[in-house]
């Protein structure tokens, strides 16, 4: 019996963490592939490590650095260096913070699979020098990876155009989400009517176009719930201070009770998605799996994700028109809901995603 090959996963917060798409992706890969590979996952010391050993079949490697922000560069560098010295067969790198170091690690025998995510260097939260570094890191990461995985066809096309390189597509699953009825207690707490409010949960950053969304809803009487990390930036603090005076805008700090989040998200009339940077966004995929009526910022990544079958807006005026003209158009809403669920059932299921990664890993074995 041949020895199982090793996979070292770099770039996430780590085991026992469940912030977003990559964390869920890692747990699904472990669940499906731990019988074929020895899987190791780099995990930040600064996370809650109480559940670190509850992810069956994987070994955590704790790194004394933060996985996000400026420290992510050194977090990824240390992780890849450790994987290389431990003679990893395959290193799966999620994100580009450490891409600038790929030429060094090509001197070792490990095969590198890179999922670069979206164009991280385009995010306005970064200063000029950080954006330049991330662009450089993208260049070296893509040029020196053995296999590139894009989570969206737009990213795949950009890689082909910019670097003349082919990549594989593996999107995200969303079939782990559950549709639950909203309780009277939750309705009363937030003064809501079932199926008569809009909803969004996201990081409070400029590229999510929150100012456009809030300005549009602020001149209506429609309830809008927005959950996010308001206190993490001047942008968030100023935005909350500006719009918290509107009675119909419910601006909430992060909610960690998943059951409450499921209630609020799953029973809205419109799911608002304002992301303008990145590829296939996990929160949009989850909303589609719930069969929600997705009102989406008009950018190529989102058009690809929703197969051009959602409702779209480019600015405050277009979103306001959607709110005024489509809120009570139940036939249109039902059509969009059905389209989103149909697309999700065909594309955004974890079994399909994991199978794509399995094929990629098998190609390296061959």
Tab-separated table of C-alpha atoms in Angstrom, residues 34-317:
chain	number	residue	atom	x	y	z
A	34	UNK	CA	-8.668	12.999	4.458
A	35	UNK	CA	-8.828	9.297	3.545
A	36	UNK	CA	-6.591	9.956	0.514
A	37	UNK	CA	-4.125	12.501	1.913
A	38	UNK	CA	-2.437	13.553	5.133
A	39	UNK	CA	-3.780	17.100	5.520
A	40	UNK	CA	-2.108	19.844	7.558
A	41	UNK	CA	-3.654	23.284	8.081
A	42	UNK	CA	-1.773	26.361	9.270
A	43	UNK	CA	-3.769	28.062	12.006
A	44	UNK	CA	-3.308	31.481	13.585
A	45	UNK	CA	-2.498	31.591	17.284
A	46	UNK	CA	-4.813	34.603	17.547
A	47	UNK	CA	-7.964	32.619	16.738
A	48	UNK	CA	-10.188	30.756	19.172
A	49	UNK	CA	-8.395	27.425	19.307
A	50	UNK	CA	-11.007	25.615	21.396
A	51	UNK	CA	-12.330	23.741	18.332
A	52	UNK	CA	-8.963	23.180	16.710
A	53	UNK	CA	-9.069	19.395	17.083
A	54	UNK	CA	-12.714	18.982	16.070
A	55	UNK	CA	-12.028	18.978	12.317
A	56	UNK	CA	-11.730	15.284	11.686
A	57	UNK	CA	-8.714	14.012	9.807
A	58	UNK	CA	-6.507	17.129	9.709
A	59	UNK	CA	-3.502	18.246	11.724
A	60	UNK	CA	-3.275	21.890	12.857
A	61	UNK	CA	0.019	23.763	12.784
A	62	UNK	CA	-0.258	26.865	14.966
A	63	UNK	CA	1.514	29.989	13.699
A	64	UNK	CA	2.250	32.871	16.143
A	65	UNK	CA	1.057	35.505	13.677
A	66	UNK	CA	-2.238	36.928	12.467
A	67	UNK	CA	-3.587	35.537	9.198
A	68	UNK	CA	-4.980	38.899	8.072
A	69	UNK	CA	-3.688	42.396	7.491
A	70	UNK	CA	0.003	43.204	7.191
A	71	UNK	CA	1.047	40.129	9.190
A	72	UNK	CA	-0.530	37.845	6.575
A	73	UNK	CA	2.589	38.283	4.407
A	74	UNK	CA	4.807	36.798	7.107
A	75	UNK	CA	2.118	34.292	8.138
A	76	UNK	CA	2.106	32.855	4.617
A	77	UNK	CA	5.906	33.005	4.301
A	78	UNK	CA	6.431	31.124	7.578
A	79	UNK	CA	3.762	28.562	6.622
A	80	UNK	CA	5.276	27.850	3.203
A	81	UNK	CA	8.787	27.698	4.646
A	82	UNK	CA	7.608	25.197	7.242
A	83	UNK	CA	5.802	23.129	4.604
A	84	UNK	CA	8.877	23.099	2.393
A	85	UNK	CA	11.224	21.967	5.154
A	86	UNK	CA	8.728	19.245	6.038
A	87	UNK	CA	8.876	18.045	2.421
A	88	UNK	CA	5.199	18.652	1.681
A	89	UNK	CA	4.066	16.872	-1.467
A	90	UNK	CA	1.486	19.567	-2.237
A	91	UNK	CA	1.010	23.059	-0.824
A	92	UNK	CA	-2.433	24.574	-1.375
A	93	UNK	CA	-2.142	28.351	-1.045
A	94	UNK	CA	-5.343	30.370	-0.631
A	95	UNK	CA	-4.672	34.023	-1.351
A	96	UNK	CA	-1.706	36.006	-2.623
A	97	UNK	CA	-0.040	37.537	0.436
A	98	UNK	CA	2.912	35.176	0.076
A	99	UNK	CA	3.016	35.031	-3.721
A	100	UNK	CA	6.135	37.174	-3.932
A	101	UNK	CA	8.051	34.344	-2.227
A	102	UNK	CA	6.995	31.606	-4.676
A	103	UNK	CA	10.276	31.750	-6.683
A	104	UNK	CA	12.129	30.760	-3.498
A	105	UNK	CA	9.832	27.838	-2.750
A	106	UNK	CA	10.095	26.527	-6.304
A	107	UNK	CA	13.606	25.489	-5.292
A	108	UNK	CA	11.987	22.830	-3.120
A	109	UNK	CA	10.167	19.830	-4.547
A	110	UNK	CA	6.682	20.669	-3.273
A	111	UNK	CA	3.991	21.292	-5.868
A	112	UNK	CA	2.136	24.579	-5.382
A	113	UNK	CA	-1.587	24.982	-6.087
A	114	UNK	CA	-2.656	28.619	-5.914
A	115	UNK	CA	-6.150	30.025	-5.564
A	116	UNK	CA	-5.468	33.771	-5.917
A	117	UNK	CA	-9.029	34.830	-5.013
A	118	UNK	CA	-10.032	38.096	-6.712
A	119	UNK	CA	-7.784	41.002	-7.614
A	120	UNK	CA	-6.839	41.796	-4.016
A	121	UNK	CA	-4.638	44.687	-5.133
A	122	UNK	CA	-7.714	46.554	-6.421
A	123	UNK	CA	-9.270	46.910	-2.966
A	124	UNK	CA	-9.445	50.562	-1.960
A	125	UNK	CA	-8.780	49.769	1.696
A	126	UNK	CA	-5.098	49.277	0.836
A	127	UNK	CA	-2.703	52.201	0.461
A	128	UNK	CA	-0.641	52.790	-2.676
A	129	UNK	CA	2.398	50.778	-1.562
A	130	UNK	CA	0.336	47.833	-0.329
A	131	UNK	CA	-1.527	47.682	-3.643
A	132	UNK	CA	1.775	47.692	-5.533
A	133	UNK	CA	3.095	44.898	-3.343
A	134	UNK	CA	-0.063	42.826	-3.828
A	135	UNK	CA	0.097	43.317	-7.584
A	136	UNK	CA	3.721	42.145	-7.552
A	137	UNK	CA	2.739	39.221	-5.346
A	138	UNK	CA	-0.001	38.304	-7.823
A	139	UNK	CA	2.540	38.303	-10.660
A	140	UNK	CA	5.031	36.003	-8.922
A	141	UNK	CA	2.330	33.801	-7.440
A	142	UNK	CA	0.623	33.120	-10.744
A	143	UNK	CA	3.868	32.795	-12.710
A	144	UNK	CA	5.466	30.318	-10.306
A	145	UNK	CA	2.512	28.202	-9.157
A	146	UNK	CA	2.260	24.706	-10.619
A	147	UNK	CA	-1.532	24.914	-10.891
A	148	UNK	CA	-3.819	27.953	-10.651
A	149	UNK	CA	-7.407	27.657	-9.455
A	150	UNK	CA	-9.839	30.472	-10.295
A	151	UNK	CA	-13.163	30.690	-8.487
A	152	UNK	CA	-14.831	32.638	-11.306
A	153	UNK	CA	-14.626	32.556	-15.099
A	154	UNK	CA	-13.889	36.293	-15.154
A	155	UNK	CA	-10.771	35.647	-13.062
A	156	UNK	CA	-9.839	32.757	-15.333
A	157	UNK	CA	-10.157	35.031	-18.377
A	158	UNK	CA	-8.100	37.778	-16.680
A	159	UNK	CA	-5.312	35.309	-15.882
A	160	UNK	CA	-5.319	34.099	-19.478
A	161	UNK	CA	-5.227	37.671	-20.819
A	162	UNK	CA	-2.658	39.090	-18.385
A	163	UNK	CA	-0.320	36.123	-17.937
A	164	UNK	CA	-1.054	33.851	-20.929
A	165	UNK	CA	-1.633	30.973	-18.524
A	166	UNK	CA	-4.448	28.469	-18.196
A	167	UNK	CA	-6.251	27.878	-14.923
A	168	UNK	CA	-8.867	25.535	-13.498
A	169	UNK	CA	-12.234	26.733	-12.254
A	170	UNK	CA	-13.512	25.641	-8.840
A	171	UNK	CA	-16.231	27.854	-7.394
A	172	UNK	CA	-17.777	27.648	-3.909
A	173	UNK	CA	-20.559	25.595	-2.422
A	174	UNK	CA	-23.506	27.017	-0.566
A	175	UNK	CA	-25.655	23.979	0.111
A	176	UNK	CA	-24.594	23.924	3.774
A	177	UNK	CA	-26.989	26.797	4.543
A	178	UNK	CA	-30.398	26.040	5.979
A	179	UNK	CA	-33.742	27.711	5.377
A	180	UNK	CA	-35.442	28.355	8.721
A	181	UNK	CA	-38.622	30.226	9.568
A	182	UNK	CA	-38.211	33.489	11.426
A	183	UNK	CA	-39.511	33.462	14.989
A	184	UNK	CA	-41.936	35.948	16.473
A	185	UNK	CA	-39.261	36.871	18.996
A	186	UNK	CA	-36.832	37.877	16.232
A	187	UNK	CA	-39.539	39.759	14.322
A	188	UNK	CA	-40.483	41.661	17.461
A	189	UNK	CA	-36.891	42.344	18.471
A	190	UNK	CA	-36.112	44.118	15.208
A	191	UNK	CA	-39.653	45.369	14.509
A	192	UNK	CA	-39.909	43.426	11.240
A	193	UNK	CA	-42.544	41.824	9.080
A	194	UNK	CA	-41.654	38.494	7.506
A	195	UNK	CA	-40.683	38.823	3.840
A	196	UNK	CA	-40.969	42.611	4.014
A	197	UNK	CA	-37.398	43.778	4.531
A	198	UNK	CA	-34.057	43.727	2.725
A	199	UNK	CA	-30.927	42.170	4.185
A	200	UNK	CA	-27.155	42.240	3.835
A	201	UNK	CA	-24.235	40.964	5.907
A	202	UNK	CA	-20.653	41.832	4.934
A	203	UNK	CA	-17.399	43.483	5.877
A	204	UNK	CA	-17.789	47.253	6.102
A	205	UNK	CA	-15.383	48.275	3.345
A	206	UNK	CA	-15.778	50.781	0.459
A	207	UNK	CA	-15.671	48.186	-2.331
A	208	UNK	CA	-18.919	46.691	-1.022
A	209	UNK	CA	-20.683	49.911	-2.076
A	210	UNK	CA	-22.454	50.366	1.236
A	211	UNK	CA	-22.811	54.123	0.803
A	212	UNK	CA	-24.794	53.575	-2.421
A	213	UNK	CA	-27.040	51.014	-0.747
A	214	UNK	CA	-27.659	53.031	2.410
A	215	UNK	CA	-28.346	56.252	0.499
A	216	UNK	CA	-30.919	54.457	-1.640
A	217	UNK	CA	-32.767	52.863	1.277
A	218	UNK	CA	-32.583	56.033	3.385
A	219	UNK	CA	-35.053	57.818	1.074
A	220	UNK	CA	-37.587	54.969	1.253
A	221	UNK	CA	-39.721	53.518	4.029
A	222	UNK	CA	-38.485	49.961	3.384
A	223	UNK	CA	-36.714	48.188	6.217
A	224	UNK	CA	-33.086	47.294	5.538
A	225	UNK	CA	-30.877	45.258	7.875
A	226	UNK	CA	-27.123	45.580	7.436
A	227	UNK	CA	-24.829	43.529	9.672
A	228	UNK	CA	-21.102	44.218	9.714
A	229	UNK	CA	-17.927	45.197	11.562
A	230	UNK	CA	-18.712	48.924	11.821
A	231	UNK	CA	-16.098	49.746	14.459
A	232	UNK	CA	-13.123	48.300	12.575
A	233	UNK	CA	-12.443	51.372	10.422
A	234	UNK	CA	-13.051	55.105	10.145
A	235	UNK	CA	-15.151	54.345	7.073
A	236	UNK	CA	-17.471	52.105	9.090
A	237	UNK	CA	-17.685	54.478	12.060
A	238	UNK	CA	-18.554	57.447	9.841
A	239	UNK	CA	-21.064	55.454	7.806
A	240	UNK	CA	-22.910	54.175	10.865
A	241	UNK	CA	-22.945	57.616	12.451
A	242	UNK	CA	-24.394	59.117	9.256
A	243	UNK	CA	-27.161	56.577	8.646
A	244	UNK	CA	-28.132	55.328	12.107
A	245	UNK	CA	-30.622	58.208	12.434
A	246	UNK	CA	-32.913	56.677	9.796
A	247	UNK	CA	-35.689	54.638	11.397
A	248	UNK	CA	-35.921	52.090	8.572
A	249	UNK	CA	-32.175	51.301	8.580
A	250	UNK	CA	-31.195	48.634	11.097
A	251	UNK	CA	-27.405	48.732	11.371
A	252	UNK	CA	-26.191	45.861	13.531
A	253	UNK	CA	-22.796	44.785	14.814
A	254	UNK	CA	-21.684	41.224	13.974
A	255	UNK	CA	-24.085	38.514	15.141
A	256	UNK	CA	-22.373	35.257	16.070
A	257	UNK	CA	-25.541	33.283	16.743
A	258	UNK	CA	-25.881	31.395	13.448
A	259	UNK	CA	-29.541	30.585	14.078
A	260	UNK	CA	-30.432	34.295	14.290
A	261	UNK	CA	-28.441	35.036	11.136
A	262	UNK	CA	-30.243	32.204	9.339
A	263	UNK	CA	-33.613	33.601	10.408
A	264	UNK	CA	-32.854	37.146	9.288
A	265	UNK	CA	-31.231	36.205	5.982
A	266	UNK	CA	-33.623	33.459	4.972
A	267	UNK	CA	-36.832	35.458	5.320
A	268	UNK	CA	-36.004	38.726	3.571
A	269	UNK	CA	-37.658	40.046	0.431
A	270	UNK	CA	-34.404	41.241	-1.171
A	271	UNK	CA	-30.888	40.024	-0.516
A	272	UNK	CA	-28.646	42.991	-1.387
A	273	UNK	CA	-25.170	42.234	-2.688
A	274	UNK	CA	-22.901	45.222	-3.258
A	275	UNK	CA	-19.486	43.574	-3.698
A	276	UNK	CA	-17.528	45.017	-6.631
A	277	UNK	CA	-14.125	43.313	-6.177
A	278	UNK	CA	-13.361	39.620	-6.113
A	279	UNK	CA	-14.653	36.586	-7.892
A	280	UNK	CA	-17.421	34.233	-6.859
A	281	UNK	CA	-18.490	35.565	-3.474
A	282	UNK	CA	-19.467	32.947	-0.856
A	283	UNK	CA	-22.210	35.073	0.731
A	284	UNK	CA	-23.910	35.524	-2.652
A	285	UNK	CA	-23.645	31.801	-3.342
A	286	UNK	CA	-25.243	31.070	0.025
A	287	UNK	CA	-28.105	33.479	-0.705
A	288	UNK	CA	-28.665	31.765	-4.039
A	289	UNK	CA	-28.789	28.372	-2.336
A	290	UNK	CA	-31.538	29.742	-0.102
A	291	UNK	CA	-33.504	30.807	-3.169
A	292	UNK	CA	-33.469	34.486	-2.216
A	293	UNK	CA	-34.263	37.318	-4.589
A	294	UNK	CA	-30.753	38.658	-5.156
A	295	UNK	CA	-30.343	42.360	-5.968
A	296	UNK	CA	-26.738	42.577	-7.076
A	297	UNK	CA	-24.146	45.218	-7.935
A	298	UNK	CA	-23.607	45.232	-11.690
A	299	UNK	CA	-20.029	44.048	-12.157
A	300	UNK	CA	-18.708	41.231	-14.345
A	301	UNK	CA	-17.893	38.868	-11.443
A	302	UNK	CA	-21.446	39.060	-10.123
A	303	UNK	CA	-23.029	38.729	-13.575
A	304	UNK	CA	-21.048	35.527	-14.072
A	305	UNK	CA	-21.971	34.170	-10.642
A	306	UNK	CA	-25.690	34.751	-11.176
A	307	UNK	CA	-25.721	33.886	-14.915
A	308	UNK	CA	-27.129	37.370	-15.597
A	309	UNK	CA	-30.479	36.332	-14.049
A	310	UNK	CA	-30.554	38.390	-10.844
A	311	UNK	CA	-31.691	42.023	-10.461
A	312	UNK	CA	-28.837	44.505	-10.925
A	313	UNK	CA	-27.926	48.082	-9.995
A	314	UNK	CA	-24.950	50.348	-10.722
A	315	UNK	CA	-25.698	53.366	-8.529
A	316	UNK	CA	-28.093	54.842	-5.999
A	317	UNK	CA	-30.643	55.811	-8.638
